[in-house]
mmCIF file of C-alpha atoms and ligand atoms in Angstrom:
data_model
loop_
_atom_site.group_PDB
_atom_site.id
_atom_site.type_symbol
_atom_site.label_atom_id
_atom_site.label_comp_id
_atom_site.label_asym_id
_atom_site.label_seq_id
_atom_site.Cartn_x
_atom_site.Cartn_y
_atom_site.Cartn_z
ATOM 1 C CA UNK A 1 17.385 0.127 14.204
ATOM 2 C CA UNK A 2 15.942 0.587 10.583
ATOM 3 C CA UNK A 3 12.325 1.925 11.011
ATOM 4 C CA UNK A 4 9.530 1.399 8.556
ATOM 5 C CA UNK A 5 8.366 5.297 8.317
ATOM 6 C CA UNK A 6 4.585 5.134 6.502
ATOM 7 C CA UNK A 7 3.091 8.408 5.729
ATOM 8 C CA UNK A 8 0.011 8.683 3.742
ATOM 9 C CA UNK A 9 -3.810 7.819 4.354
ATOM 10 C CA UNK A 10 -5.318 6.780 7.971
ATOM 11 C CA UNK A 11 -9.007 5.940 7.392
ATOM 12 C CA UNK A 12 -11.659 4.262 9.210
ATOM 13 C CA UNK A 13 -12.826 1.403 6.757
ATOM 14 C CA UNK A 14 -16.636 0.317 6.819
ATOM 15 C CA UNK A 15 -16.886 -2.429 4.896
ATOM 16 C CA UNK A 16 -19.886 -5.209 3.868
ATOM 17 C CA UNK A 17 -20.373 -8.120 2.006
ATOM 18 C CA UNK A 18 -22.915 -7.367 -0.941
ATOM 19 C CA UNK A 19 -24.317 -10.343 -3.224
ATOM 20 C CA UNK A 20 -25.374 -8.001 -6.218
ATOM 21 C CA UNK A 21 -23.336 -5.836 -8.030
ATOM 22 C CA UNK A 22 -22.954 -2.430 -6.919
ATOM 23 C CA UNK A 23 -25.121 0.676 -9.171
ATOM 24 C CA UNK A 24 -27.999 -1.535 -10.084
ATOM 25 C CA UNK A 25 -30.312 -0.696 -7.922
ATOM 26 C CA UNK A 26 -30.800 2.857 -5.805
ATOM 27 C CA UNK A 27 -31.133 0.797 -2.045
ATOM 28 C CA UNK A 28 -29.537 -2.369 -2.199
ATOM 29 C CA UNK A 29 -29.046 -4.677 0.642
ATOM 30 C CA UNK A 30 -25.563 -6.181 2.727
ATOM 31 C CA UNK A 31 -24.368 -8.231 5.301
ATOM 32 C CA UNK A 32 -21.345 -8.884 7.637
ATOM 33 C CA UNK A 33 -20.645 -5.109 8.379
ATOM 34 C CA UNK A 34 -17.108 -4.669 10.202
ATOM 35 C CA UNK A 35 -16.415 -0.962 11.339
ATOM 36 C CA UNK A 36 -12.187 -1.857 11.082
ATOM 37 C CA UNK A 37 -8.868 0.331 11.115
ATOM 38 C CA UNK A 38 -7.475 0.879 7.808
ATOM 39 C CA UNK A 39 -5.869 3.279 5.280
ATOM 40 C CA UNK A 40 -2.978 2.142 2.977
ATOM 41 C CA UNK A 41 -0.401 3.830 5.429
ATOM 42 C CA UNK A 42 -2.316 2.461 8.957
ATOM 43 C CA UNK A 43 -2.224 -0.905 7.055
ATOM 44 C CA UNK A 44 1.914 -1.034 6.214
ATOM 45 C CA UNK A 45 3.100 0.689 9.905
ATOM 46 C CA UNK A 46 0.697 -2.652 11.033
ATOM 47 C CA UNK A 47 2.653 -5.224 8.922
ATOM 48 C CA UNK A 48 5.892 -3.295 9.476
ATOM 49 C CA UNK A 49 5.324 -3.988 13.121
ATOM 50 C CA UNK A 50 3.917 -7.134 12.601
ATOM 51 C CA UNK A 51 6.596 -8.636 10.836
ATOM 52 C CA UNK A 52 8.884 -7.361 14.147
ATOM 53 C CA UNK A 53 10.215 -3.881 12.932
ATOM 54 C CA UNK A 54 9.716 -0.381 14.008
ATOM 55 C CA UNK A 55 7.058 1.346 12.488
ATOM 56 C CA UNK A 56 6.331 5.270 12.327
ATOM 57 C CA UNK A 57 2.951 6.199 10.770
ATOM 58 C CA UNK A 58 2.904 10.040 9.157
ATOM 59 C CA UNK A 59 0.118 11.219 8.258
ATOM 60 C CA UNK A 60 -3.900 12.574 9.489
ATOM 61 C CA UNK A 61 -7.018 11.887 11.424
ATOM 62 C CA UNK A 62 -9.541 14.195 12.206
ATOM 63 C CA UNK A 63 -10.741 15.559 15.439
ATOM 64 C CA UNK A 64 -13.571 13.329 15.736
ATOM 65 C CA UNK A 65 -14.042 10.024 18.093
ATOM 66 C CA UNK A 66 -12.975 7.983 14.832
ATOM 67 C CA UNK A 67 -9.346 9.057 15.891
ATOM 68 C CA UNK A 68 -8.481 7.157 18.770
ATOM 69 C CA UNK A 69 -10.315 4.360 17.063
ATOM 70 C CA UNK A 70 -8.156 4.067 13.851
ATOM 71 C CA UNK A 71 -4.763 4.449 15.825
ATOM 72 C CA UNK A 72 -5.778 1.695 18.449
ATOM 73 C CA UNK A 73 -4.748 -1.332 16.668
ATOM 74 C CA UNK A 74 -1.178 0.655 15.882
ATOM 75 C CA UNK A 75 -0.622 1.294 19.569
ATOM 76 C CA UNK A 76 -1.413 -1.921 21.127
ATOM 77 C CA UNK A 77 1.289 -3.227 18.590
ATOM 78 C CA UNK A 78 3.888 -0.647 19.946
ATOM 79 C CA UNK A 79 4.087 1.492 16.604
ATOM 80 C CA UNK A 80 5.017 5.470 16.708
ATOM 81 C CA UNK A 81 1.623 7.298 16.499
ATOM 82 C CA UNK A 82 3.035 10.417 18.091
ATOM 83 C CA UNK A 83 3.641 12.539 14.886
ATOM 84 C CA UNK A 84 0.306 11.790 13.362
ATOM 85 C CA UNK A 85 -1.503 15.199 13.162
ATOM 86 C CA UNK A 86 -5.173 16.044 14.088
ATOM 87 C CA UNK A 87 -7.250 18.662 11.636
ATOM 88 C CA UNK A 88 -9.020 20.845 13.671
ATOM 89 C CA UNK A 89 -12.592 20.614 12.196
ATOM 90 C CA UNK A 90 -12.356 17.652 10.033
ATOM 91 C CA UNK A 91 -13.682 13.981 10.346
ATOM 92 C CA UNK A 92 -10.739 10.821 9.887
ATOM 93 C CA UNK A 93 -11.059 9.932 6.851
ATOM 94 C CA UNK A 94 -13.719 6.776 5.871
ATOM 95 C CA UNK A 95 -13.811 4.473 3.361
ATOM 96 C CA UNK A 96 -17.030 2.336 2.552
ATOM 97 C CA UNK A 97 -16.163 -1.230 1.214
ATOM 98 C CA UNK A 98 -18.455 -2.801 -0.261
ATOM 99 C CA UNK A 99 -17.062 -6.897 -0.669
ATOM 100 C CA UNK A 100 -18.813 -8.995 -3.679
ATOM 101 C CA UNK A 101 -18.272 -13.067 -3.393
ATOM 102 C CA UNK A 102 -15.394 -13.022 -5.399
ATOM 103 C CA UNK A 103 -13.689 -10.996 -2.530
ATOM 104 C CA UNK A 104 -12.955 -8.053 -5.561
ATOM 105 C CA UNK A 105 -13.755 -5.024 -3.368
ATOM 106 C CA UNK A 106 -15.060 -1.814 -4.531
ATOM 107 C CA UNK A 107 -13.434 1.137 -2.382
ATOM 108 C CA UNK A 108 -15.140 4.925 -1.448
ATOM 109 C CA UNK A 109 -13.386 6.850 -0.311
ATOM 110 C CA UNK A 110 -13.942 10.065 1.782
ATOM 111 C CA UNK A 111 -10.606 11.599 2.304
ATOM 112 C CA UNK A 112 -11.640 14.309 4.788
ATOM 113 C CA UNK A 113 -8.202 14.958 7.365
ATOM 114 C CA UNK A 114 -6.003 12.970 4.818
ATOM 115 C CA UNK A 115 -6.294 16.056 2.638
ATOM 116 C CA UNK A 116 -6.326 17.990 5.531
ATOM 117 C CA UNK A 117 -2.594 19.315 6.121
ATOM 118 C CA UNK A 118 -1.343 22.522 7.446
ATOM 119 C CA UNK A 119 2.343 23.882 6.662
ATOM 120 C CA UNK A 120 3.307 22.518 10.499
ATOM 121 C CA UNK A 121 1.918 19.021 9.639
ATOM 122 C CA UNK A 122 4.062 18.984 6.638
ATOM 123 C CA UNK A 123 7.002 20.270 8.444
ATOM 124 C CA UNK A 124 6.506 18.093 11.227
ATOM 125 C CA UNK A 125 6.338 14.972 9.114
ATOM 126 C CA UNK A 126 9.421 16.148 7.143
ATOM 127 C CA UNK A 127 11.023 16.498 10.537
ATOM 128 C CA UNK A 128 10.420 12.730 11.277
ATOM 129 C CA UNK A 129 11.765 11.750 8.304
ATOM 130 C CA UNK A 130 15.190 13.693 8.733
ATOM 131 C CA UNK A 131 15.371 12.068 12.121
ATOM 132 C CA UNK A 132 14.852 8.540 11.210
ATOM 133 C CA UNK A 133 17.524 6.707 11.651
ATOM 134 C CA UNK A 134 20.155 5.683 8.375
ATOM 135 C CA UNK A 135 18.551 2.422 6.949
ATOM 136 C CA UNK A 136 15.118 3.574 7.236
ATOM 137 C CA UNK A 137 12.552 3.114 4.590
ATOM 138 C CA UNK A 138 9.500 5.476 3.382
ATOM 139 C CA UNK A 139 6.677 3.765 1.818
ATOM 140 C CA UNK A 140 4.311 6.719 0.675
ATOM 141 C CA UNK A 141 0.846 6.955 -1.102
ATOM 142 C CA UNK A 142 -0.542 9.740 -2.627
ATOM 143 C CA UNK A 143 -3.993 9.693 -1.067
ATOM 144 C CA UNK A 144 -3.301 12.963 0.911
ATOM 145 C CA UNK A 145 -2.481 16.183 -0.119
ATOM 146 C CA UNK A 146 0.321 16.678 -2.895
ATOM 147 C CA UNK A 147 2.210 19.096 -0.403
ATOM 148 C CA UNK A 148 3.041 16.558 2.093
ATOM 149 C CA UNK A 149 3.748 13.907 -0.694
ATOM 150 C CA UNK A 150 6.261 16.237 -2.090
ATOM 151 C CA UNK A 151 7.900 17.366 0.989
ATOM 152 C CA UNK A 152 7.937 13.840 2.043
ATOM 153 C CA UNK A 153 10.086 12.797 -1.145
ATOM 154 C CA UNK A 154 12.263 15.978 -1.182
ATOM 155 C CA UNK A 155 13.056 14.761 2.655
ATOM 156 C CA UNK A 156 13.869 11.262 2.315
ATOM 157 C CA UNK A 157 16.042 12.442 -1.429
ATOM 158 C CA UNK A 158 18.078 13.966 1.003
ATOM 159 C CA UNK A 159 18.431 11.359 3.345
ATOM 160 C CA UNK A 160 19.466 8.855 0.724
ATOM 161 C CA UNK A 161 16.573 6.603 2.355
ATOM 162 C CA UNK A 162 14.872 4.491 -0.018
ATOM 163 C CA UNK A 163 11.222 4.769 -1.084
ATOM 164 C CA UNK A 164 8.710 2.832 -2.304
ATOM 165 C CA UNK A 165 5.587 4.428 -3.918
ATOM 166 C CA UNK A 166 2.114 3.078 -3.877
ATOM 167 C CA UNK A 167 0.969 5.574 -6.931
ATOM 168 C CA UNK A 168 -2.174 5.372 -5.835
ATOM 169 C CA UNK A 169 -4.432 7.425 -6.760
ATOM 170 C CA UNK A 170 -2.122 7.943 -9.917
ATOM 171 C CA UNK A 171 -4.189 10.951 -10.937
ATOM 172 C CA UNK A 172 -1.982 12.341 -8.131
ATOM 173 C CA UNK A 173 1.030 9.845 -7.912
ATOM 174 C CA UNK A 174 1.674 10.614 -12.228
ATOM 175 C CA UNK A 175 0.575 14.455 -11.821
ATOM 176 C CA UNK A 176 3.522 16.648 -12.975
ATOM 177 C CA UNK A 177 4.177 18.027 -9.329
ATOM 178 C CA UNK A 178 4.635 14.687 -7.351
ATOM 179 C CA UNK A 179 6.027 12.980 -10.903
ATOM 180 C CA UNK A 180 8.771 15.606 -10.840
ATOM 181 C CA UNK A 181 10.077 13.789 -7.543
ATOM 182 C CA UNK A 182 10.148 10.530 -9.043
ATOM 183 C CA UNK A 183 13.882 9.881 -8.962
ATOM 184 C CA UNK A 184 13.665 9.851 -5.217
ATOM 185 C CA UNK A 185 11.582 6.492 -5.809
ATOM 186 C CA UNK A 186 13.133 3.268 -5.233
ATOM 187 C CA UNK A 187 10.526 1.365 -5.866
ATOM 188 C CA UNK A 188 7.133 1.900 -7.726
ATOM 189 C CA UNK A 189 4.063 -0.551 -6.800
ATOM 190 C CA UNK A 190 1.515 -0.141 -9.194
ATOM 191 C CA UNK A 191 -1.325 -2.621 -9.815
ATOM 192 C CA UNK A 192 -2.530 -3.291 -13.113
ATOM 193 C CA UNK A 193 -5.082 -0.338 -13.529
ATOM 194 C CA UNK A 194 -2.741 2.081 -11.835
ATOM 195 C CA UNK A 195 0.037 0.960 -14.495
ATOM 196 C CA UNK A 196 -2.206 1.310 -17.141
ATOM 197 C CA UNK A 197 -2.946 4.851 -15.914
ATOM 198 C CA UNK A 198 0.285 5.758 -15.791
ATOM 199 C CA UNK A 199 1.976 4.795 -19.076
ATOM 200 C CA UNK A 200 -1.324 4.395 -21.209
ATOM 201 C CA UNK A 201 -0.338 1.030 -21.965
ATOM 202 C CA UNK A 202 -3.285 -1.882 -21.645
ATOM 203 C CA UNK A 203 -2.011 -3.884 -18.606
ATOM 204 C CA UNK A 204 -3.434 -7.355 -18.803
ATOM 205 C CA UNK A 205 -1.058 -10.377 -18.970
ATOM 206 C CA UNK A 206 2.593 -10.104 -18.026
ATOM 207 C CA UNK A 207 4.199 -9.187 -21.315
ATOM 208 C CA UNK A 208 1.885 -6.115 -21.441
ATOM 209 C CA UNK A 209 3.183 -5.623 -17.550
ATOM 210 C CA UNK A 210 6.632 -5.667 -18.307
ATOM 211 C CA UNK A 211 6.007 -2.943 -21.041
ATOM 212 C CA UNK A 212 4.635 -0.858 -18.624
ATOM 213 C CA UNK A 213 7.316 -1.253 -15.982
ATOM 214 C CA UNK A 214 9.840 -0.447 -18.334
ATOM 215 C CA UNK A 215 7.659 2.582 -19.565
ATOM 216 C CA UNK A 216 7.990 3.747 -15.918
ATOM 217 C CA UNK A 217 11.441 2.906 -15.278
ATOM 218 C CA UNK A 218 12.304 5.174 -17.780
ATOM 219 C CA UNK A 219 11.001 7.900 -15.104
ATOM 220 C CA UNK A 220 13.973 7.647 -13.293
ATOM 221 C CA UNK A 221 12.880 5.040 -10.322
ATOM 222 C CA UNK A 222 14.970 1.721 -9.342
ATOM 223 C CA UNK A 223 12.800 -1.044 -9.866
ATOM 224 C CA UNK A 224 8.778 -1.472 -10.790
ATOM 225 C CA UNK A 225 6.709 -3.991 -9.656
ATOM 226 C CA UNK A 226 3.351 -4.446 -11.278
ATOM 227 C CA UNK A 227 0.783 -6.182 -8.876
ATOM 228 C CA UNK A 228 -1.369 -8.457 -11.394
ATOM 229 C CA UNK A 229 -5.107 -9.637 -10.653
ATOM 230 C CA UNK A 230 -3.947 -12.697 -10.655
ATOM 231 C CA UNK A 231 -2.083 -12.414 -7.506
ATOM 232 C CA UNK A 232 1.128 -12.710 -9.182
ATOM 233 C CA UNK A 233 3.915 -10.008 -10.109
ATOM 234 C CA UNK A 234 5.808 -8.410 -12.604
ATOM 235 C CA UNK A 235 9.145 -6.883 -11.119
ATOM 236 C CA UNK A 236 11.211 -5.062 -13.500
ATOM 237 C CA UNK A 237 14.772 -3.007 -12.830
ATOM 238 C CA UNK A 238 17.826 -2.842 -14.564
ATOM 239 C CA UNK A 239 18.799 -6.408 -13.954
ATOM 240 C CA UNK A 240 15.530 -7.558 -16.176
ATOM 241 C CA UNK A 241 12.094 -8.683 -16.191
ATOM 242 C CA UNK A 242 11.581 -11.206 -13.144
ATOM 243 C CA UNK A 243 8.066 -13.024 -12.984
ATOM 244 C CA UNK A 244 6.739 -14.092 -9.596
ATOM 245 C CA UNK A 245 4.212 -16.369 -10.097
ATOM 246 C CA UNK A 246 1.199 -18.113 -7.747
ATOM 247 C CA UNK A 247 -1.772 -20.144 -8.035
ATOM 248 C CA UNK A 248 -5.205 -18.365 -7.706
ATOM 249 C CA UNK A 249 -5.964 -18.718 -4.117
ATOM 250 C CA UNK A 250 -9.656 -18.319 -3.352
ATOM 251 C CA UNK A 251 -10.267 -14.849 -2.396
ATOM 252 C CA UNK A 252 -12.104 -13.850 0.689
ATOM 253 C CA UNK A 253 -11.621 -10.401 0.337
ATOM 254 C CA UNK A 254 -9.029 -8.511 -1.541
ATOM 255 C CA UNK A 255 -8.839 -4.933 0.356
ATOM 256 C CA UNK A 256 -5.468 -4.933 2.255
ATOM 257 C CA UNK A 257 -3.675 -7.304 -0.189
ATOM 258 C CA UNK A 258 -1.661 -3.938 -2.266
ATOM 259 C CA UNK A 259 -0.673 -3.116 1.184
ATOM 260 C CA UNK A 260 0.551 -6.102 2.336
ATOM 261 C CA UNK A 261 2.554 -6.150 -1.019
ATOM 262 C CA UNK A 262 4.427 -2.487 -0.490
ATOM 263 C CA UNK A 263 4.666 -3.176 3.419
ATOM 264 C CA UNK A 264 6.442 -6.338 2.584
ATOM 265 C CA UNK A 265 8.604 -4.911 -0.005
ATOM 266 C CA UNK A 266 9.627 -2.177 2.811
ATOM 267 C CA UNK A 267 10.499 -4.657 5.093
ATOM 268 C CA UNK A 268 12.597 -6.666 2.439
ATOM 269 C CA UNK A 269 14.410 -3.346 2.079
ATOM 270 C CA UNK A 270 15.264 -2.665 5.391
ATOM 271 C CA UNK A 271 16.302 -5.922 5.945
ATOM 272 C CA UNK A 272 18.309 -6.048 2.538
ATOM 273 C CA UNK A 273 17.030 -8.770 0.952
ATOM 274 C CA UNK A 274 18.234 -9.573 -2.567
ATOM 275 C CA UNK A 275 15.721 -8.860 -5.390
ATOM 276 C CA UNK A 276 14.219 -12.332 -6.517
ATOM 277 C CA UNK A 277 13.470 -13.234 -2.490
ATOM 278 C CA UNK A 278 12.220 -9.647 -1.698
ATOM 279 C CA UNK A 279 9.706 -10.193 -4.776
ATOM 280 C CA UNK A 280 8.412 -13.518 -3.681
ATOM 281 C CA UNK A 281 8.272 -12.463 -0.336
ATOM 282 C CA UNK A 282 5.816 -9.485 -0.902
ATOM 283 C CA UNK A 283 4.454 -11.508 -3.270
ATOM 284 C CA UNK A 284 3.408 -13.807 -0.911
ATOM 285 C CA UNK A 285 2.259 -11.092 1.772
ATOM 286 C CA UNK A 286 -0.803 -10.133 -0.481
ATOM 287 C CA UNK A 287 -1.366 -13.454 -1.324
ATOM 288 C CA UNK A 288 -2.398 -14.495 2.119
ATOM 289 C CA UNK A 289 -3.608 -11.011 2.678
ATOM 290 C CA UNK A 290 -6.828 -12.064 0.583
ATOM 291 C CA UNK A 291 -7.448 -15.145 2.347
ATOM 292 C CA UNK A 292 -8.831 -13.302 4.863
ATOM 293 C CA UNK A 293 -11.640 -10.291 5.801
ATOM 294 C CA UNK A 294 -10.513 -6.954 6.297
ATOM 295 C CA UNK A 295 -6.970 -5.415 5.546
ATOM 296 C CA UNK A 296 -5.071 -5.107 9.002
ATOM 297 C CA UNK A 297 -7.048 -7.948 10.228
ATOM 298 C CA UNK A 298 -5.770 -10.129 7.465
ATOM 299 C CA UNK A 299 -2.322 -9.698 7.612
ATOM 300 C CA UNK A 300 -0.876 -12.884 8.153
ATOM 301 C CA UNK A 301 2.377 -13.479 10.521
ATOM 302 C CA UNK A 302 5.488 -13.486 9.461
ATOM 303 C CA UNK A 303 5.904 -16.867 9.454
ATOM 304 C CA UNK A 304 3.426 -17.921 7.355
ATOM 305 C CA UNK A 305 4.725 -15.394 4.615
ATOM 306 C CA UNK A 306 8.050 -16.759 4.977
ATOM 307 C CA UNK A 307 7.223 -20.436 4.499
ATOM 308 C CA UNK A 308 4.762 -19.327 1.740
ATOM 309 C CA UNK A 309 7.110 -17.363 0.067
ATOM 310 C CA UNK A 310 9.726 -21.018 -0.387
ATOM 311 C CA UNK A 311 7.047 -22.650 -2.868
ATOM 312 C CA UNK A 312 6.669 -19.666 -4.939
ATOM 313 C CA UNK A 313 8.654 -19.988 -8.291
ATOM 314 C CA UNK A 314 10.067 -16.876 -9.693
ATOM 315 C CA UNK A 315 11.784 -16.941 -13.080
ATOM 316 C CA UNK A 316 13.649 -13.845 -15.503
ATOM 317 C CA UNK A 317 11.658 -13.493 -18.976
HETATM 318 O O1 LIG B 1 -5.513 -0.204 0.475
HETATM 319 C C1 LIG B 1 -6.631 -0.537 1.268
HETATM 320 C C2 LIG B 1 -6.951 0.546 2.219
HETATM 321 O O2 LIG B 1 -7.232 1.724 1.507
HETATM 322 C C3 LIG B 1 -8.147 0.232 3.083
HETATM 323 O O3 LIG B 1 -7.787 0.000 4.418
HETATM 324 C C4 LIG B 1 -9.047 1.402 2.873
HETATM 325 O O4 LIG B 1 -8.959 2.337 3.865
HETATM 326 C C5 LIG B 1 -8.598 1.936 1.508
HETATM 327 O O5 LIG B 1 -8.936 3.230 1.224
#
C-alpha cells in the first residue's frame, strides 16, 4: 500500500494564548499553556494516518525525555517511528507559540536535533525512501539540515515518487543547493510570505498569487499552490490558474493549518485524486485545522474534510 513518507522537523510545541502583541513589553503575561507534539513533518505522518493511510516519519529528536514525548501521539496511531534518528547530545527540537485572539500565531523556533544529522541519518532516511513502496509520496520541509533535504529529493527523483515541498523556511527551501533539486518537486506549498520570498513578487490577493505560482513553475515543479491568509488557495500547473475559495471561518488558532494543507495534498496524491478535488480537499483540511487549538490536536477526521470539501466552490481564472 502507498505510504505517506514525511521527513523533516519533529518538535515539541509550547504554545500560549497572549492578549497583547508580542515585543512590546520585556515580561509579558499568557494563559492556556499546552506542552503538545508537533513539527510540520510529526503533524502530516498524523493526518496521513489519520485520514487511514500509512505513514513513515523521517527525520530527528534529540536524546532528551522530550523524545518519547513527541513520537507518542504517532505511535498510538500505528505510524512508522522506527527510522527516526536520535542526536547524541542534542535536545528535540521546541517551538514556543505564542497564540494572539485572532488565532494568527507567532512561531520560535529552536531547531536543535532537526539540524542535527549525521551521514548514517541521511543514509538511513534515503534508505527508507528507496524502500517505500511504488505509489508512495514524500512531503518534505526544509526545517532540517540541507544535507538530508537534498539526499531526500535526489532519492525519491529516482524513485519517480512524487513530492510535495513545504518551502519552508524558504531561506533554505529557494537556496541554490536544495533549489537545484527542484524538478524532483511535484508540488510546491508555499503560503503567501513564503511565495513572496521566493519570487520577490508582493503576494496579497489572488492575481498577485497566481503571478507568483507561475514565477515558480517556471522552476521546473508540477503544480504550485499558494496558501492565502484568507484560508483560500491559489493552485497553478500547466492546466491553468484554479481558485479555491472559502469563507473566513473564525480562527481559533492557526498553527497546524499549512500542515494540514500539504498532508492533505499527499494524501490526494496517493490516492490519485484529480486536481480541482485534491485542491478543495486540502483546502478544506486547513480550514478546519484552525477551528481548533494546537496543530495535531486539531486535525479534523476525515470525514468532516470530505463533507467540507463538497460546499467549497473552485473555479479556473
Ligand atoms: O507548521 C506548524 C508546526 O511547525 C508546529 O507544530 C510547530 O512545531 C512549528 O514549528
Amino acid at each position: 500500500m502507498a505510504t505517506i513518507v514525511s521527513l523533516g522537523s519533529i518538535n515539541l510545541d509550547l504554545q500560549m494564548r497572549i492578549d497583547q502583541p508580542l515585543g512590546q513589553f520585556e515580561t509579558q503575561s499568557a494563559h492556556h499553556f499546552s506542552r503538545l507534539a508537533g513539527g510540520k513533518a510529526a503533524n502530516i505522518a498524523y493526518l496521513a494516518r489519520r485520514f487511514g493511510h500509512e505513514a513513515q516519519l523521517l527525520g530527528m529528536v534529540g536524546d532528551d525525555d522530550f523524545a518519547g514525548e513527541v513520537l507518542a501521539p504517532l505511535r498510538a496511531l500505528g505510524a512508522d517511528v522506527s527510522r527516526v534518528g536520535r542526536a547524541a547530545g542534542q535536545s528535540t527540537a521546541v517551538s514556543m507559540i505564542f497564540v494572539p485572539e485572532s488565532g494568527r500565531k507567532t512561531i520560535v523556533l529552536a531547531a536543535n536535533a532537526n539540524d542535527a544529522w549525521q551521514a548514517a541519518d541521511i543514509d538511513s532516511a534515503v534508505a527508507a525512501i528507496e524502500a517505500a513502496p511504488a505509489g508512495s509520496v514524500l512531503a518534505l520541509n526544509c526545517e532540517i539540515s540541507v544535507d538530508a533535504c537534498m539526499a531526500a529529493l535526489a532519492a525519491a527523483q529516482r524513485r519517480a515518487l512524487r513530492v510535495v515541498l513545504d518551502p519552508a523556511p524558504p531561506q533554505r527551501a529557494g537556496s541554490g543547493a536544495i533549489h537545484s533539486l527542484w524538478s524532483a518537486v511535484h508540488t510546491l506549498t508555499p503560503n503567501v510570505e513564503e511565495a513572496a520570498a521566493l519570487t520577490g513578487i508582493d503576494v496579497k490577493d489572488r492575481e498577485s498569487a497566481a503571478r507568483a505560482g507561475h514565477a515558480l513553475l517556471k522552476e521546473g515543479v508540477e503544480r504550485v499552490c499558494v496558501k492565502l491568509g484568507d484560508g483560500s488557495c491559489i493552485a497553478v500547473s500547466r492546466d491553468g490558474v484554479l481558485s479555491v475559495q472559502v469563507k473566513p471561518l473564525r480562527a481559533v488558532d492557526t498553527t497546524g493549518a499549512g500542515d494540514a494543507f500539504t498532508g492533505a495534498l499527499a494524501v490526494s496524491l496517493a490516492e490519485r485524486q484529480q486536481l480541482a478535488a485534491a485542491i478543495r480537499f486540502a483546502t478544506a483540511a486547513a480550514n478546519l485545522t484552525v477551528m481548533a487549538w494546537g496543530a495535531q490536536t486539531a486535525l479534523p477526521a476525515r470525514a468532516q474534510v470530505d463533507e467540507f470539501a463538497v460546499g467549497l466552490r473552485s473555479e479556473w481564472l
